[in-house]
PDB file of C-alpha atoms in Angstrom:
ATOM      1  CA  ILE P 181      -3.955 -12.317  18.397  1.00  0.00           C
ATOM      2  CA  VAL P 182      -1.801 -12.200  21.260  1.00  0.00           C
ATOM      3  CA  MET P 183       1.982 -11.807  20.764  1.00  0.00           C
ATOM      4  CA  THR P 184       4.912 -13.347  22.904  1.00  0.00           C
ATOM      5  CA  GLN P 185       8.156 -11.487  23.459  1.00  0.00           C
ATOM      6  CA  SER P 186      10.821 -12.958  24.882  1.00  0.00           C
ATOM      7  CA  PRO P 187      13.762 -12.941  26.757  1.00  0.00           C
ATOM      8  CA  GLY P 188      11.943  -9.751  28.991  1.00  0.00           C
ATOM      9  CA  THR P 189      15.029  -8.444  29.192  1.00  0.00           C
ATOM     10  CA  LEU P 190      18.343  -8.954  27.463  1.00  0.00           C
ATOM     11  CA  SER P 191      21.936  -8.225  29.095  1.00  0.00           C
ATOM     12  CA  LEU P 192      24.613  -7.482  26.684  1.00  0.00           C
ATOM     13  CA  SER P 193      27.790  -4.992  25.802  1.00  0.00           C
ATOM     14  CA  PRO P 194      28.154  -2.957  22.997  1.00  0.00           C
ATOM     15  CA  GLY P 195      29.356  -4.778  19.624  1.00  0.00           C
ATOM     16  CA  GLU P 196      27.488  -7.969  20.428  1.00  0.00           C
ATOM     17  CA  ARG P 197      24.488  -9.349  18.872  1.00  0.00           C
ATOM     18  CA  ALA P 198      20.810  -9.635  19.757  1.00  0.00           C
ATOM     19  CA  ALA P 199      18.130 -11.683  18.963  1.00  0.00           C
ATOM     20  CA  LEU P 200      15.089 -11.552  20.269  1.00  0.00           C
ATOM     21  CA  SER P 201      12.037 -13.315  19.698  1.00  0.00           C
ATOM     22  CA  CYS P 202       7.697 -12.997  18.968  1.00  0.00           C
ATOM     23  CA  ARG P 203       5.747 -15.404  18.633  1.00  0.00           C
ATOM     24  CA  ALA P 204       1.956 -14.760  17.355  1.00  0.00           C
ATOM     25  CA  SER P 205      -0.878 -17.224  19.031  1.00  0.00           C
ATOM     26  CA  GLN P 206      -1.935 -17.508  15.660  1.00  0.00           C
ATOM     27  CA  THR P 207      -0.196 -17.031  12.442  1.00  0.00           C
ATOM     28  CA  VAL P 208      -0.275 -13.529  11.382  1.00  0.00           C
ATOM     29  CA  SER P 209       1.799 -14.378   7.597  1.00  0.00           C
ATOM     30  CA  SER P 210       4.434 -12.078   7.255  1.00  0.00           C
ATOM     31  CA  HIS P 211       2.686  -8.654   8.619  1.00  0.00           C
ATOM     32  CA  LEU P 212       4.981  -8.405  11.711  1.00  0.00           C
ATOM     33  CA  ALA P 213       6.517  -4.740  12.692  1.00  0.00           C
ATOM     34  CA  TRP P 214       9.312  -3.849  15.475  1.00  0.00           C
ATOM     35  CA  TYR P 215       9.834  -0.936  16.126  1.00  0.00           C
ATOM     36  CA  GLN P 216      12.150   0.621  18.844  1.00  0.00           C
ATOM     37  CA  GLN P 217      11.256   2.618  21.927  1.00  0.00           C
ATOM     38  CA  LYS P 218      13.587   4.476  23.598  1.00  0.00           C
ATOM     39  CA  PRO P 219      12.552   6.457  27.429  1.00  0.00           C
ATOM     40  CA  GLY P 220      10.272   9.528  26.462  1.00  0.00           C
ATOM     41  CA  GLN P 221      10.347   8.873  22.628  1.00  0.00           C
ATOM     42  CA  ALA P 222       7.556   8.008  20.568  1.00  0.00           C
ATOM     43  CA  PRO P 223       7.724   4.159  18.968  1.00  0.00           C
ATOM     44  CA  ARG P 224      10.335   3.961  15.815  1.00  0.00           C
ATOM     45  CA  LEU P 225       9.612   1.904  13.458  1.00  0.00           C
ATOM     46  CA  LEU P 226      12.332  -0.438  12.564  1.00  0.00           C
ATOM     47  CA  ILE P 227      11.371  -3.739  10.568  1.00  0.00           C
ATOM     48  CA  TYR P 228       7.647  -3.859   8.329  1.00  0.00           C
ATOM     49  CA  SER P 229       6.615  -7.492   6.677  1.00  0.00           C
ATOM     50  CA  ALA P 230       8.728  -8.998   8.890  1.00  0.00           C
ATOM     51  CA  SER P 231      12.107  -8.564   6.192  1.00  0.00           C
ATOM     52  CA  SER P 232      12.546  -4.929   5.610  1.00  0.00           C
ATOM     53  CA  ARG P 233      13.894  -2.134   6.956  1.00  0.00           C
ATOM     54  CA  ALA P 234      11.649   1.316   7.051  1.00  0.00           C
ATOM     55  CA  THR P 235      13.348   4.023   5.684  1.00  0.00           C
ATOM     56  CA  GLY P 236      16.743   5.119   7.318  1.00  0.00           C
ATOM     57  CA  ILE P 237      17.080   1.962   9.213  1.00  0.00           C
ATOM     58  CA  PRO P 238      20.557   0.624   9.873  1.00  0.00           C
ATOM     59  CA  PRO P 239      21.619  -2.655   8.114  1.00  0.00           C
ATOM     60  CA  ARG P 240      22.437  -4.268  11.902  1.00  0.00           C
ATOM     61  CA  PHE P 241      17.989  -4.341  11.957  1.00  0.00           C
ATOM     62  CA  SER P 242      17.365  -7.366   9.871  1.00  0.00           C
ATOM     63  CA  GLY P 243      14.491  -9.324  11.119  1.00  0.00           C
ATOM     64  CA  SER P 244      13.143 -13.112   9.573  1.00  0.00           C
ATOM     65  CA  GLY P 245      10.692 -15.496  10.436  1.00  0.00           C
ATOM     66  CA  SER P 246       6.594 -15.856   9.345  1.00  0.00           C
ATOM     67  CA  GLY P 247       2.980 -17.186  10.117  1.00  0.00           C
ATOM     68  CA  THR P 248       4.011 -17.761  13.963  1.00  0.00           C
ATOM     69  CA  GLU P 249       7.403 -17.424  15.391  1.00  0.00           C
ATOM     70  CA  PHE P 250      10.005 -13.743  14.384  1.00  0.00           C
ATOM     71  CA  THR P 251      13.633 -13.104  15.062  1.00  0.00           C
ATOM     72  CA  LEU P 252      14.872  -9.041  14.907  1.00  0.00           C
ATOM     73  CA  THR P 253      18.889  -9.859  15.047  1.00  0.00           C
ATOM     74  CA  ILE P 254      21.077  -6.284  15.811  1.00  0.00           C
ATOM     75  CA  SER P 255      24.115  -7.594  14.446  1.00  0.00           C
ATOM     76  CA  SER P 256      26.380  -5.237  16.614  1.00  0.00           C
ATOM     77  CA  LEU P 257      24.273  -3.528  18.805  1.00  0.00           C
ATOM     78  CA  GLN P 258      26.061  -0.124  18.732  1.00  0.00           C
ATOM     79  CA  SER P 259      24.925   2.190  22.187  1.00  0.00           C
ATOM     80  CA  GLU P 260      22.473   3.886  20.743  1.00  0.00           C
ATOM     81  CA  ASP P 261      20.794   0.222  19.992  1.00  0.00           C
ATOM     82  CA  PHE P 262      20.229   0.004  24.124  1.00  0.00           C
ATOM     83  CA  ALA P 263      15.770   0.323  24.352  1.00  0.00           C
ATOM     84  CA  VAL P 264      12.851  -1.554  24.501  1.00  0.00           C
ATOM     85  CA  TYR P 265      11.834  -3.123  21.664  1.00  0.00           C
ATOM     86  CA  TYR P 266       7.907  -4.666  20.010  1.00  0.00           C
ATOM     87  CA  CYS P 267       6.846  -6.236  17.821  1.00  0.00           C
ATOM     88  CA  GLN P 268       3.303  -5.741  16.543  1.00  0.00           C
ATOM     89  CA  GLN P 269       1.058  -8.255  13.640  1.00  0.00           C
ATOM     90  CA  TYR P 270      -1.457  -6.203  11.488  1.00  0.00           C
ATOM     91  CA  LYS P 271      -2.706  -9.626  10.539  1.00  0.00           C
ATOM     92  CA  ASP P 272      -6.627  -9.127  12.517  1.00  0.00           C
ATOM     93  CA  TRP P 273      -7.884  -6.593  14.276  1.00  0.00           C
ATOM     94  CA  PRO P 274      -7.177  -6.046  16.898  1.00  0.00           C
ATOM     95  CA  ARG P 275      -3.602  -4.537  15.769  1.00  0.00           C
ATOM     96  CA  THR P 276      -1.572  -5.782  18.637  1.00  0.00           C
ATOM     97  CA  PHE P 277       1.294  -5.601  19.998  1.00  0.00           C
ATOM     98  CA  GLY P 278       4.243  -7.433  22.182  1.00  0.00           C
ATOM     99  CA  GLN P 279       4.444  -6.818  25.765  1.00  0.00           C
ATOM    100  CA  GLY P 280       8.299  -5.882  25.182  1.00  0.00           C
ATOM    101  CA  THR P 281      12.286  -6.829  25.535  1.00  0.00           C
ATOM    102  CA  LYS P 282      14.307  -4.604  27.333  1.00  0.00           C
ATOM    103  CA  VAL P 283      17.757  -4.329  25.779  1.00  0.00           C
ATOM    104  CA  GLU P 284      20.504  -3.268  28.119  1.00  0.00           C
ATOM    105  CA  ILE P 285      23.953  -3.106  28.554  1.00  0.00           C
ATOM    106  CA  LYS P 286      25.576  -5.819  30.727  1.00  0.00           C
TER     107      LYS P 286
ATOM    108  CA  GLN H 227       8.941  15.466   5.346  1.00  0.00           C
ATOM    109  CA  VAL H 228       5.692  13.840   7.775  1.00  0.00           C
ATOM    110  CA  GLN H 229       4.887  15.034  11.061  1.00  0.00           C
ATOM    111  CA  LEU H 230       2.159  14.351  13.687  1.00  0.00           C
ATOM    112  CA  GLN H 231       1.400  17.342  15.295  1.00  0.00           C
ATOM    113  CA  GLN H 232      -1.648  16.483  18.397  1.00  0.00           C
ATOM    114  CA  TRP H 233      -2.866  18.084  21.135  1.00  0.00           C
ATOM    115  CA  GLY H 234      -5.673  18.087  24.077  1.00  0.00           C
ATOM    116  CA  ALA H 235      -6.694  18.268  27.602  1.00  0.00           C
ATOM    117  CA  GLY H 236      -3.895  16.356  29.730  1.00  0.00           C
ATOM    118  CA  LEU H 237      -5.985  16.075  33.140  1.00  0.00           C
ATOM    119  CA  LEU H 238      -9.185  14.668  34.016  1.00  0.00           C
ATOM    120  CA  THR H 239     -11.504  13.585  36.019  1.00  0.00           C
ATOM    121  CA  PRO H 240     -13.262   9.492  36.772  1.00  0.00           C
ATOM    122  CA  SER H 241     -16.300  10.101  34.537  1.00  0.00           C
ATOM    123  CA  GLU H 242     -14.653  13.556  32.219  1.00  0.00           C
ATOM    124  CA  THR H 243     -14.367  12.238  27.897  1.00  0.00           C
ATOM    125  CA  LEU H 244     -10.910  12.523  26.898  1.00  0.00           C
ATOM    126  CA  SER H 245     -10.373  14.706  23.793  1.00  0.00           C
ATOM    127  CA  LEU H 246      -7.316  15.332  21.692  1.00  0.00           C
ATOM    128  CA  THR H 247      -6.806  15.911  17.912  1.00  0.00           C
ATOM    129  CA  CYS H 248      -3.766  14.417  16.058  1.00  0.00           C
ATOM    130  CA  ALA H 249      -3.067  16.548  12.617  1.00  0.00           C
ATOM    131  CA  ALA H 250      -1.729  15.329  10.231  1.00  0.00           C
ATOM    132  CA  HIS H 251       1.331  17.574   7.811  1.00  0.00           C
ATOM    133  CA  GLY H 252       3.292  17.233   4.753  1.00  0.00           C
ATOM    134  CA  ALA H 253       1.081  13.329   3.982  1.00  0.00           C
ATOM    135  CA  SER H 254      -1.148  13.013   1.233  1.00  0.00           C
ATOM    136  CA  PHE H 255      -4.729  12.458   3.961  1.00  0.00           C
ATOM    137  CA  SER H 256      -6.332  10.413   2.016  1.00  0.00           C
ATOM    138  CA  ASP H 257      -3.659   7.770   0.926  1.00  0.00           C
ATOM    139  CA  TYR H 258      -3.531   6.254   4.369  1.00  0.00           C
ATOM    140  CA  ASN H 259      -5.596   4.818   7.796  1.00  0.00           C
ATOM    141  CA  TRP H 260      -4.756   6.881  11.809  1.00  0.00           C
ATOM    142  CA  SER H 261      -4.425   5.481  14.413  1.00  0.00           C
ATOM    143  CA  TRP H 262      -4.149   6.445  18.237  1.00  0.00           C
ATOM    144  CA  VAL H 263      -2.227   3.998  20.196  1.00  0.00           C
ATOM    145  CA  ARG H 264      -1.085   4.361  24.001  1.00  0.00           C
ATOM    146  CA  GLN H 265       0.052   3.731  26.446  1.00  0.00           C
ATOM    147  CA  PRO H 266       0.364   3.874  30.323  1.00  0.00           C
ATOM    148  CA  PRO H 267       3.222   4.809  32.821  1.00  0.00           C
ATOM    149  CA  GLY H 268       5.782   2.106  32.522  1.00  0.00           C
ATOM    150  CA  LYS H 269       4.011  -0.436  30.409  1.00  0.00           C
ATOM    151  CA  GLY H 270       3.309  -1.273  26.488  1.00  0.00           C
ATOM    152  CA  LEU H 271       1.761  -0.265  24.103  1.00  0.00           C
ATOM    153  CA  GLU H 272      -2.555  -1.068  22.942  1.00  0.00           C
ATOM    154  CA  TRP H 273      -3.838   0.215  19.944  1.00  0.00           C
ATOM    155  CA  ILE H 274      -6.899   2.345  20.233  1.00  0.00           C
ATOM    156  CA  GLY H 275      -8.399   1.925  16.608  1.00  0.00           C
ATOM    157  CA  GLU H 276      -8.269   3.762  13.661  1.00  0.00           C
ATOM    158  CA  ILE H 277      -9.799   5.356  10.640  1.00  0.00           C
ATOM    159  CA  ASN H 278      -9.579   6.382   6.769  1.00  0.00           C
ATOM    160  CA  HIS H 279      -9.604   9.320   5.292  1.00  0.00           C
ATOM    161  CA  SER H 280     -13.562   8.959   4.452  1.00  0.00           C
ATOM    162  CA  GLY H 281     -14.841   8.353   7.980  1.00  0.00           C
ATOM    163  CA  SER H 282     -14.784   4.085   8.322  1.00  0.00           C
ATOM    164  CA  THR H 283     -13.153   3.471  11.198  1.00  0.00           C
ATOM    165  CA  ASN H 284     -12.199  -0.260  13.082  1.00  0.00           C
ATOM    166  CA  TYR H 285     -12.310  -0.242  17.599  1.00  0.00           C
ATOM    167  CA  ASN H 286     -10.966  -1.824  19.746  1.00  0.00           C
ATOM    168  CA  PRO H 287     -13.099  -4.035  20.730  1.00  0.00           C
ATOM    169  CA  SER H 288     -12.147  -3.282  24.776  1.00  0.00           C
ATOM    170  CA  LEU H 289     -12.968   0.330  23.371  1.00  0.00           C
ATOM    171  CA  LYS H 290     -15.523   0.223  21.419  1.00  0.00           C
ATOM    172  CA  SER H 291     -18.616   1.533  23.903  1.00  0.00           C
ATOM    173  CA  ARG H 292     -16.770   4.707  25.236  1.00  0.00           C
ATOM    174  CA  LEU H 293     -14.735   5.334  21.463  1.00  0.00           C
ATOM    175  CA  THR H 294     -15.262   7.656  19.324  1.00  0.00           C
ATOM    176  CA  ILE H 295     -12.800   8.259  16.445  1.00  0.00           C
ATOM    177  CA  SER H 296     -13.228  11.247  13.717  1.00  0.00           C
ATOM    178  CA  VAL H 297     -11.565  12.866  10.525  1.00  0.00           C
ATOM    179  CA  ASP H 298     -11.447  16.422   9.107  1.00  0.00           C
ATOM    180  CA  THR H 299     -10.220  16.009   5.861  1.00  0.00           C
ATOM    181  CA  SER H 300      -9.786  19.432   4.651  1.00  0.00           C
ATOM    182  CA  LYS H 301      -8.177  20.063   7.843  1.00  0.00           C
ATOM    183  CA  LYS H 302      -6.096  17.229   7.568  1.00  0.00           C
ATOM    184  CA  GLN H 303      -6.426  16.010  11.133  1.00  0.00           C
ATOM    185  CA  PHE H 304      -8.193  13.013  13.137  1.00  0.00           C
ATOM    186  CA  SER H 305      -9.817  12.615  17.150  1.00  0.00           C
ATOM    187  CA  LEU H 306     -10.195  10.556  19.469  1.00  0.00           C
ATOM    188  CA  LYS H 307     -13.617  10.832  22.475  1.00  0.00           C
ATOM    189  CA  LEU H 308     -13.054   8.708  25.248  1.00  0.00           C
ATOM    190  CA  SER H 309     -16.092   8.508  27.452  1.00  0.00           C
ATOM    191  CA  SER H 310     -16.701   7.575  30.551  1.00  0.00           C
ATOM    192  CA  VAL H 311     -12.422   7.843  31.425  1.00  0.00           C
ATOM    193  CA  THR H 312     -11.173   6.024  34.927  1.00  0.00           C
ATOM    194  CA  ALA H 313      -7.658   5.287  36.171  1.00  0.00           C
ATOM    195  CA  ALA H 314      -6.812   2.908  34.184  1.00  0.00           C
ATOM    196  CA  ASP H 315      -7.501   5.079  30.909  1.00  0.00           C
ATOM    197  CA  THR H 316      -3.672   6.973  32.729  1.00  0.00           C
ATOM    198  CA  ALA H 317      -1.500   6.442  29.844  1.00  0.00           C
ATOM    199  CA  VAL H 318       0.604   8.340  27.669  1.00  0.00           C
ATOM    200  CA  TYR H 319      -1.113   8.446  23.526  1.00  0.00           C
ATOM    201  CA  TYR H 320       0.195   8.535  19.966  1.00  0.00           C
ATOM    202  CA  CYS H 321      -1.630  10.186  17.470  1.00  0.00           C
ATOM    203  CA  ALA H 322      -0.102   7.765  13.761  1.00  0.00           C
ATOM    204  CA  ARG H 323       0.268   7.019  10.902  1.00  0.00           C
ATOM    205  CA  ASN H 324      -1.145   3.265   8.857  1.00  0.00           C
ATOM    206  CA  PRO H 325       0.489   2.681   5.094  1.00  0.00           C
ATOM    207  CA  PHE H 326      -1.733  -0.178   3.319  1.00  0.00           C
ATOM    208  CA  TYR H 327      -0.896  -3.610   2.731  1.00  0.00           C
ATOM    209  CA  TYR H 328      -2.417  -5.677  -0.519  1.00  0.00           C
ATOM    210  CA  ASP H 329      -3.416  -8.279  -1.313  1.00  0.00           C
ATOM    211  CA  ARG H 330      -5.941 -10.881  -3.451  1.00  0.00           C
ATOM    212  CA  ASP H 331      -9.226  -9.375  -1.280  1.00  0.00           C
ATOM    213  CA  GLY H 332      -8.430  -5.716  -0.936  1.00  0.00           C
ATOM    214  CA  HIS H 333      -6.384  -2.944   1.430  1.00  0.00           C
ATOM    215  CA  TYR H 334      -5.757  -3.047   4.617  1.00  0.00           C
ATOM    216  CA  SER H 335      -4.227  -0.805   7.100  1.00  0.00           C
ATOM    217  CA  ALA H 336      -0.586  -2.027   8.137  1.00  0.00           C
ATOM    218  CA  TYR H 337       1.823  -1.170  10.378  1.00  0.00           C
ATOM    219  CA  PHE H 338       2.707   2.457  12.298  1.00  0.00           C
ATOM    220  CA  ASP H 339       5.321   4.205   9.843  1.00  0.00           C
ATOM    221  CA  TYR H 340       5.188   8.170  11.343  1.00  0.00           C
ATOM    222  CA  TRP H 341       4.557   8.727  15.168  1.00  0.00           C
ATOM    223  CA  GLY H 342       2.077  11.744  16.922  1.00  0.00           C
ATOM    224  CA  GLN H 343       5.321  12.695  19.862  1.00  0.00           C
ATOM    225  CA  GLY H 344       2.819  11.928  23.064  1.00  0.00           C
ATOM    226  CA  THR H 345       0.742  13.380  24.865  1.00  0.00           C
ATOM    227  CA  LEU H 346       0.399  12.263  28.574  1.00  0.00           C
ATOM    228  CA  VAL H 347      -3.298  11.873  29.901  1.00  0.00           C
ATOM    229  CA  THR H 348      -3.631  11.821  33.856  1.00  0.00           C
ATOM    230  CA  VAL H 349      -7.396  10.962  34.669  1.00  0.00           C
ATOM    231  CA  SER H 350      -7.073  11.560  38.665  1.00  0.00           C
ATOM    232  CA  SER H 351      -9.802  12.898  41.228  1.00  0.00           C
TER     233      SER H 351
END
């Protein structure tokens, strides 16, 4: 299953709302996760089952969608949110990731 | 507190075998699957393969012919071996834990909720 994320880069200011898109080449139902990765760090799980927040993730992060279209929304960007975000499907093997969306400071 | 600690050789020459091990601390080893994921410098994430506590594996077809993932349940460790490496295998390698999800057909590994610190493996002559 090919996962395609858009846009490649999102340039926003702190306090703004970010909407990141992830599209699957075939249905993955709700078997979709989102990760945040900062330079030099391992990815961090944000969202699983398309819309469930992982432990310790603040409520400004939310996920939506099912089937082939998904969105990660950050309601009000904080300085620590500028990073690269990946989606990942776990409906079928091999598990696959999107190519990432970089959220950078405008 | 769940921690994954990984180690292994960081510099290889082409044709050698990459070997990494990951130890799971603070986790019930048999209640999860355990995976390897890699990330070439400046690029995205690629799932390598997974194993459960009884040794059943799923591998990425792109690496399957060179790949062995094994488990030592008594030590709560799992290992990765990738043979005949080339420069294209240069990457940061992560170990990760997979919870399960359940449906009417059984249970399956899901997302990655805990990750190791990563090991940069460089393949160079």
